Amino acid sequence: MPARRTVALVTGANKGIGYQVAAQLAKRGMTVLLGARNRAWGVKAAETLRAAGAGDVRPIVMDVTDPDSVGAAATHLDIHFRRLDVLVNNAATYDEAARAACTGDTRHLPSGADLDVVRAVFETNVFGVITVTNAMLPLLSRSSAPRIVNVSSGLGSLSAMSDPDGPLGKIPPSIGYIPSKTALNAVTVQYAREYRDTALLVNAADPGPCATELNPTAVRTAAAGARVAVRLATLGPDGPTGGFFNDDGPVPW
Ligand SMILES: NC(=O)c1ccc[n+]([C@@H]2O[C@H](COP(=O)([O-])OP(=O)(O)OC[C@H]3O[C@@H](n4cnc5c(N)ncnc54)[C@H](OP(=O)(O)O)[C@@H]3O)[C@@H](O)[C@H]2O)c1
């Protein structure tokens, strides 16, 4: 009898780091549900990966800010697979203030923040993760080795951002994307605490600055950035939970 394939869901996987996470998980033999809020983009991305020999990649429509679309995705997984083994919460949005801050532009300081923009960023990067996670937990509870990876950012590290001599301490302050990733780290720890005595491992990944639409001037490839999420998605039973990791190991909170 063939071994049961691991079932993975990656949100925001039609491009960038999520696309590469989907590719790398599929290459490891998993059945990968490639999440995309735009159906056509998801279908195209999954087709491209299958055509390149990535393996069993299937598109699934999911806007992480829309509970109905997340619920429909959970129902689809329940009908077709009865469970979920790996959830990678990768989808995120970026605000112009954070983009500007990374280029040294101080025109978007917290004191001038557009709250609608800040709310929209948190809606995707924090509340979207909670929406998806809670919708998928009943399916993850049917897995013998469930894993959740929240794709965070080193920019969200409180110790790094508050070190005036470090590279992140030199970035001008902004209060959309950056604190959304700090909040995501705290959310990660809270889920890990709730599930500490179970097989579920919940960790946050820092891909490092990668060349994607979100960060077009970076040098590192999205494929390289995907590796830490893949490692955390494939942890053995003795792996860590409630941690924050990059390629080199734990990242300071
Ligand atoms: N690139 C970097 O330097 C870097 C560094 C550290 C951390 N990260 C993190 O890595 C992750 C991936 O970022 P990326 O650089 O690959 O960005 P990206 O190329 O902009 O991709 C973001 C993905 O998220 C999707 N998305 C946005 N809002 C969504 C929503 N409401 N529902 C579903 N999907 C949604 C986008 O879909 P559409 O195509 O429809 O917009 C896209 O597929 C993010 O969590 C980001 O914070 C990136």
mmCIF file of C-alpha atoms in Angstrom, residues 5-252:
data_model
loop_
_atom_site.group_PDB
_atom_site.id
_atom_site.type_symbol
_atom_site.label_atom_id
_atom_site.label_comp_id
_atom_site.label_asym_id
_atom_site.label_seq_id
_atom_site.Cartn_x
_atom_site.Cartn_y
_atom_site.Cartn_z
ATOM 1 C CA ARG A 5 1.084 11.674 1.348
ATOM 2 C CA THR A 6 1.531 14.617 3.651
ATOM 3 C CA VAL A 7 -1.011 17.364 2.882
ATOM 4 C CA ALA A 8 0.229 20.959 3.057
ATOM 5 C CA LEU A 9 -1.501 24.310 2.603
ATOM 6 C CA VAL A 10 0.504 27.444 1.801
ATOM 7 C CA THR A 11 -1.313 30.790 1.820
ATOM 8 C CA GLY A 12 -0.381 33.532 -0.644
ATOM 9 C CA ALA A 13 1.533 31.026 -2.759
ATOM 10 C CA ASN A 14 0.861 32.303 -6.291
ATOM 11 C CA LYS A 15 4.184 34.190 -6.233
ATOM 12 C CA GLY A 16 7.211 35.124 -4.162
ATOM 13 C CA ILE A 17 8.352 33.136 -1.142
ATOM 14 C CA GLY A 18 5.033 31.267 -0.793
ATOM 15 C CA TYR A 19 5.357 29.950 -4.357
ATOM 16 C CA GLN A 20 8.819 28.662 -3.550
ATOM 17 C CA VAL A 21 7.643 27.088 -0.282
ATOM 18 C CA ALA A 22 4.904 25.299 -2.258
ATOM 19 C CA ALA A 23 7.461 24.110 -4.824
ATOM 20 C CA GLN A 24 9.901 22.834 -2.201
ATOM 21 C CA LEU A 25 7.229 21.029 -0.149
ATOM 22 C CA ALA A 26 5.837 19.380 -3.301
ATOM 23 C CA LYS A 27 9.336 18.276 -4.310
ATOM 24 C CA ARG A 28 9.525 16.485 -0.956
ATOM 25 C CA GLY A 29 6.509 14.424 -1.993
ATOM 26 C CA MET A 30 3.757 16.368 -0.258
ATOM 27 C CA THR A 31 0.390 17.151 -1.794
ATOM 28 C CA VAL A 32 0.442 20.948 -1.736
ATOM 29 C CA LEU A 33 -2.613 23.172 -1.792
ATOM 30 C CA LEU A 34 -1.363 26.422 -3.302
ATOM 31 C CA GLY A 35 -3.423 29.237 -1.779
ATOM 32 C CA ALA A 36 -4.218 32.309 -3.873
ATOM 33 C CA ARG A 37 -6.877 34.960 -3.507
ATOM 34 C CA ASN A 38 -7.078 35.284 -7.282
ATOM 35 C CA ARG A 39 -8.304 32.007 -8.818
ATOM 36 C CA ALA A 40 -6.609 32.522 -12.201
ATOM 37 C CA TRP A 41 -3.237 33.365 -10.626
ATOM 38 C CA GLY A 42 -3.445 30.300 -8.379
ATOM 39 C CA VAL A 43 -4.333 27.996 -11.271
ATOM 40 C CA LYS A 44 -1.480 29.394 -13.364
ATOM 41 C CA ALA A 45 1.068 29.077 -10.540
ATOM 42 C CA ALA A 46 0.050 25.477 -9.775
ATOM 43 C CA GLU A 47 0.157 24.571 -13.478
ATOM 44 C CA THR A 48 3.608 26.119 -13.840
ATOM 45 C CA LEU A 49 4.938 24.156 -10.873
ATOM 46 C CA ARG A 50 3.425 20.871 -12.068
ATOM 47 C CA ALA A 51 4.799 21.444 -15.574
ATOM 48 C CA ALA A 52 8.248 22.007 -14.051
ATOM 49 C CA GLY A 53 7.980 18.632 -12.310
ATOM 50 C CA ALA A 54 7.444 19.986 -8.793
ATOM 51 C CA GLY A 55 4.881 17.267 -8.050
ATOM 52 C CA ASP A 56 1.323 17.300 -6.717
ATOM 53 C CA VAL A 57 0.431 21.013 -6.505
ATOM 54 C CA ARG A 58 -3.236 22.017 -6.556
ATOM 55 C CA PRO A 59 -4.654 25.549 -6.478
ATOM 56 C CA ILE A 60 -7.089 26.613 -3.776
ATOM 57 C CA VAL A 61 -8.831 29.984 -3.623
ATOM 58 C CA MET A 62 -8.301 31.729 -0.320
ATOM 59 C CA ASP A 63 -8.386 35.363 0.743
ATOM 60 C CA VAL A 64 -7.095 35.237 4.305
ATOM 61 C CA THR A 65 -9.098 38.345 5.223
ATOM 62 C CA ASP A 66 -12.375 36.745 4.104
ATOM 63 C CA PRO A 67 -13.700 34.173 6.617
ATOM 64 C CA ASP A 68 -16.121 32.766 4.018
ATOM 65 C CA SER A 69 -13.343 32.015 1.557
ATOM 66 C CA VAL A 70 -11.185 30.534 4.339
ATOM 67 C CA GLY A 71 -14.132 28.422 5.511
ATOM 68 C CA ALA A 72 -14.751 27.179 1.975
ATOM 69 C CA ALA A 73 -11.094 26.173 1.697
ATOM 70 C CA ALA A 74 -11.329 24.238 4.988
ATOM 71 C CA THR A 75 -14.451 22.455 3.719
ATOM 72 C CA HIS A 76 -12.640 21.572 0.477
ATOM 73 C CA LEU A 77 -9.736 20.078 2.455
ATOM 74 C CA ASP A 78 -12.129 18.155 4.689
ATOM 75 C CA ILE A 79 -13.980 16.668 1.710
ATOM 76 C CA HIS A 80 -10.877 15.737 -0.277
ATOM 77 C CA PHE A 81 -8.315 14.842 2.399
ATOM 78 C CA ARG A 82 -10.123 14.704 5.787
ATOM 79 C CA ARG A 83 -7.063 16.329 7.389
ATOM 80 C CA LEU A 84 -4.210 18.814 7.042
ATOM 81 C CA ASP A 85 -0.619 18.062 8.070
ATOM 82 C CA VAL A 86 1.197 21.323 7.334
ATOM 83 C CA LEU A 87 -0.085 24.904 7.347
ATOM 84 C CA VAL A 88 2.246 27.664 6.156
ATOM 85 C CA ASN A 89 0.751 31.079 6.891
ATOM 86 C CA ASN A 90 2.744 33.013 4.317
ATOM 87 C CA ALA A 91 0.313 35.590 2.851
ATOM 88 C CA ALA A 92 1.112 39.140 3.869
ATOM 89 C CA THR A 93 0.747 42.673 2.723
ATOM 90 C CA TYR A 94 3.105 45.593 3.026
ATOM 91 C CA ASP A 95 2.477 49.280 3.617
ATOM 92 C CA GLU A 96 4.206 52.112 1.834
ATOM 93 C CA ALA A 97 5.520 53.414 5.169
ATOM 94 C CA ALA A 98 7.527 50.254 5.775
ATOM 95 C CA ARG A 99 8.719 50.193 2.171
ATOM 96 C CA ALA A 100 9.774 53.835 2.500
ATOM 97 C CA ALA A 101 11.420 53.187 5.862
ATOM 98 C CA CYS A 102 13.555 50.448 4.325
ATOM 99 C CA THR A 103 14.903 52.931 1.809
ATOM 100 C CA GLY A 104 15.604 55.532 4.520
ATOM 101 C CA ASP A 105 12.582 57.699 3.665
ATOM 102 C CA THR A 106 11.279 59.365 6.850
ATOM 103 C CA ARG A 107 8.083 60.799 5.364
ATOM 104 C CA HIS A 108 5.872 58.080 6.909
ATOM 105 C CA LEU A 109 6.716 58.193 10.604
ATOM 106 C CA PRO A 110 4.267 56.677 13.148
ATOM 107 C CA SER A 111 3.065 60.161 14.148
ATOM 108 C CA GLY A 112 1.656 60.606 10.651
ATOM 109 C CA ALA A 113 0.359 57.070 10.178
ATOM 110 C CA ASP A 114 -2.778 56.474 8.152
ATOM 111 C CA LEU A 115 -4.753 54.226 10.516
ATOM 112 C CA ASP A 116 -6.766 52.714 7.685
ATOM 113 C CA VAL A 117 -3.513 51.469 6.183
ATOM 114 C CA VAL A 118 -2.256 50.153 9.522
ATOM 115 C CA ARG A 119 -5.571 48.311 10.067
ATOM 116 C CA ALA A 120 -5.451 46.815 6.577
ATOM 117 C CA VAL A 121 -1.931 45.495 7.149
ATOM 118 C CA PHE A 122 -2.884 43.944 10.495
ATOM 119 C CA GLU A 123 -6.049 42.504 8.910
ATOM 120 C CA THR A 124 -3.940 40.390 6.559
ATOM 121 C CA ASN A 125 -0.717 39.819 8.483
ATOM 122 C CA VAL A 126 -2.184 39.122 11.938
ATOM 123 C CA PHE A 127 -5.965 38.607 11.895
ATOM 124 C CA GLY A 128 -5.728 36.708 8.608
ATOM 125 C CA VAL A 129 -3.300 34.251 10.202
ATOM 126 C CA ILE A 130 -5.644 33.731 13.165
ATOM 127 C CA THR A 131 -8.637 33.272 10.833
ATOM 128 C CA VAL A 132 -6.838 30.663 8.726
ATOM 129 C CA THR A 133 -5.261 28.887 11.693
ATOM 130 C CA ASN A 134 -8.533 28.524 13.592
ATOM 131 C CA ALA A 135 -10.336 27.299 10.473
ATOM 132 C CA MET A 136 -7.633 24.689 9.867
ATOM 133 C CA LEU A 137 -7.046 23.490 13.453
ATOM 134 C CA PRO A 138 -9.824 20.855 13.344
ATOM 135 C CA LEU A 139 -8.151 19.395 10.230
ATOM 136 C CA LEU A 140 -4.659 19.684 11.724
ATOM 137 C CA SER A 141 -5.893 17.837 14.817
ATOM 138 C CA ARG A 142 -6.471 14.763 12.592
ATOM 139 C CA SER A 143 -2.794 14.696 11.558
ATOM 140 C CA SER A 144 -0.277 12.572 13.439
ATOM 141 C CA ALA A 145 2.433 15.252 12.983
ATOM 142 C CA PRO A 146 0.800 18.652 12.466
ATOM 143 C CA ARG A 147 3.019 21.665 11.812
ATOM 144 C CA ILE A 148 2.205 25.370 11.543
ATOM 145 C CA VAL A 149 4.731 27.835 10.174
ATOM 146 C CA ASN A 150 3.991 31.542 10.365
ATOM 147 C CA VAL A 151 6.138 33.441 7.894
ATOM 148 C CA SER A 152 7.267 36.427 9.906
ATOM 149 C CA SER A 153 10.165 38.821 9.382
ATOM 150 C CA GLY A 154 13.354 39.742 11.170
ATOM 151 C CA LEU A 155 12.006 43.306 10.970
ATOM 152 C CA GLY A 156 9.521 42.285 13.692
ATOM 153 C CA SER A 157 12.264 41.491 16.221
ATOM 154 C CA LEU A 158 11.845 43.882 19.169
ATOM 155 C CA SER A 159 15.449 43.481 20.265
ATOM 156 C CA ALA A 160 16.797 44.126 16.749
ATOM 157 C CA MET A 161 14.588 47.161 16.113
ATOM 158 C CA SER A 162 15.431 48.722 19.480
ATOM 159 C CA ASP A 163 19.203 48.413 19.083
ATOM 160 C CA PRO A 164 20.209 51.855 17.790
ATOM 161 C CA ASP A 165 23.534 50.516 16.548
ATOM 162 C CA GLY A 166 22.112 47.518 14.689
ATOM 163 C CA PRO A 167 20.930 47.563 11.063
ATOM 164 C CA LEU A 168 17.220 47.418 11.989
ATOM 165 C CA GLY A 169 17.625 50.158 14.604
ATOM 166 C CA LYS A 170 18.838 52.426 11.815
ATOM 167 C CA ILE A 171 15.656 51.968 9.744
ATOM 168 C CA PRO A 172 13.274 54.922 10.265
ATOM 169 C CA PRO A 173 10.297 54.021 12.508
ATOM 170 C CA SER A 174 6.989 52.940 10.946
ATOM 171 C CA ILE A 175 3.939 51.262 12.467
ATOM 172 C CA GLY A 176 2.247 49.099 9.837
ATOM 173 C CA TYR A 177 4.129 46.083 8.535
ATOM 174 C CA ILE A 178 6.906 46.022 11.141
ATOM 175 C CA PRO A 179 4.723 45.774 14.287
ATOM 176 C CA SER A 180 2.360 43.430 12.437
ATOM 177 C CA LYS A 181 5.218 40.925 12.312
ATOM 178 C CA THR A 182 6.013 41.513 16.013
ATOM 179 C CA ALA A 183 2.345 40.770 16.758
ATOM 180 C CA LEU A 184 2.522 37.668 14.559
ATOM 181 C CA ASN A 185 5.474 36.439 16.613
ATOM 182 C CA ALA A 186 3.434 36.829 19.805
ATOM 183 C CA VAL A 187 0.479 35.061 18.171
ATOM 184 C CA THR A 188 2.829 32.204 17.261
ATOM 185 C CA VAL A 189 3.960 31.821 20.862
ATOM 186 C CA GLN A 190 0.361 31.838 22.154
ATOM 187 C CA TYR A 191 -0.696 29.002 19.808
ATOM 188 C CA ALA A 192 2.428 27.057 20.751
ATOM 189 C CA ARG A 193 1.541 27.481 24.436
ATOM 190 C CA GLU A 194 -2.017 26.253 23.890
ATOM 191 C CA TYR A 195 -0.819 23.137 22.023
ATOM 192 C CA ARG A 196 2.380 22.509 24.024
ATOM 193 C CA ASP A 197 1.296 19.043 25.191
ATOM 194 C CA THR A 198 0.254 17.857 21.735
ATOM 195 C CA ALA A 199 2.071 16.808 18.554
ATOM 196 C CA LEU A 200 1.395 20.215 16.973
ATOM 197 C CA LEU A 201 4.532 22.335 16.521
ATOM 198 C CA VAL A 202 4.019 26.054 15.812
ATOM 199 C CA ASN A 203 6.935 28.272 14.818
ATOM 200 C CA ALA A 204 7.711 31.564 13.112
ATOM 201 C CA ALA A 205 10.117 31.815 10.170
ATOM 202 C CA ASP A 206 12.288 34.744 9.125
ATOM 203 C CA PRO A 207 13.126 34.308 5.414
ATOM 204 C CA GLY A 208 15.517 37.269 5.374
ATOM 205 C CA PRO A 209 15.312 40.020 2.743
ATOM 206 C CA CYS A 210 14.382 38.339 -0.564
ATOM 207 C CA ALA A 211 13.785 39.711 -4.049
ATOM 208 C CA THR A 212 9.994 39.601 -4.442
ATOM 209 C CA GLU A 213 7.295 42.108 -5.338
ATOM 210 C CA LEU A 214 7.233 42.996 -1.662
ATOM 211 C CA ASN A 215 10.979 43.718 -1.580
ATOM 212 C CA PRO A 216 12.181 44.233 -5.173
ATOM 213 C CA THR A 217 15.653 45.543 -4.321
ATOM 214 C CA ALA A 218 16.739 42.555 -2.208
ATOM 215 C CA VAL A 219 19.449 40.246 -3.495
ATOM 216 C CA ARG A 220 18.583 36.890 -1.886
ATOM 217 C CA THR A 221 16.279 34.685 -3.956
ATOM 218 C CA ALA A 222 12.765 33.776 -2.864
ATOM 219 C CA ALA A 223 13.789 30.113 -3.159
ATOM 220 C CA ALA A 224 16.524 30.662 -0.574
ATOM 221 C CA GLY A 225 14.101 32.559 1.651
ATOM 222 C CA ALA A 226 11.627 29.668 1.485
ATOM 223 C CA ARG A 227 14.051 27.158 2.976
ATOM 224 C CA VAL A 228 13.584 28.079 6.632
ATOM 225 C CA ALA A 229 9.787 27.732 6.358
ATOM 226 C CA VAL A 230 10.249 24.344 4.676
ATOM 227 C CA ARG A 231 12.595 23.229 7.448
ATOM 228 C CA LEU A 232 10.064 24.234 10.113
ATOM 229 C CA ALA A 233 7.247 22.565 8.135
ATOM 230 C CA THR A 234 9.151 19.283 8.142
ATOM 231 C CA LEU A 235 10.384 19.193 11.757
ATOM 232 C CA GLY A 236 10.591 15.806 13.427
ATOM 233 C CA PRO A 237 8.573 15.028 16.564
ATOM 234 C CA ASP A 238 11.315 16.395 18.855
ATOM 235 C CA GLY A 239 11.470 19.708 16.996
ATOM 236 C CA PRO A 240 10.983 23.054 18.714
ATOM 237 C CA THR A 241 7.691 24.870 19.152
ATOM 238 C CA GLY A 242 7.004 28.525 19.920
ATOM 239 C CA GLY A 243 10.281 29.679 18.362
ATOM 240 C CA PHE A 244 11.413 32.198 15.759
ATOM 241 C CA PHE A 245 14.046 30.964 13.315
ATOM 242 C CA ASN A 246 16.080 31.979 10.303
ATOM 243 C CA ASP A 247 18.638 29.959 8.343
ATOM 244 C CA ASP A 248 21.193 30.336 11.118
ATOM 245 C CA GLY A 249 18.945 29.243 14.002
ATOM 246 C CA PRO A 250 16.857 31.095 16.611
ATOM 247 C CA VAL A 251 16.199 34.805 16.000
ATOM 248 C CA PRO A 252 16.065 37.035 19.112
#
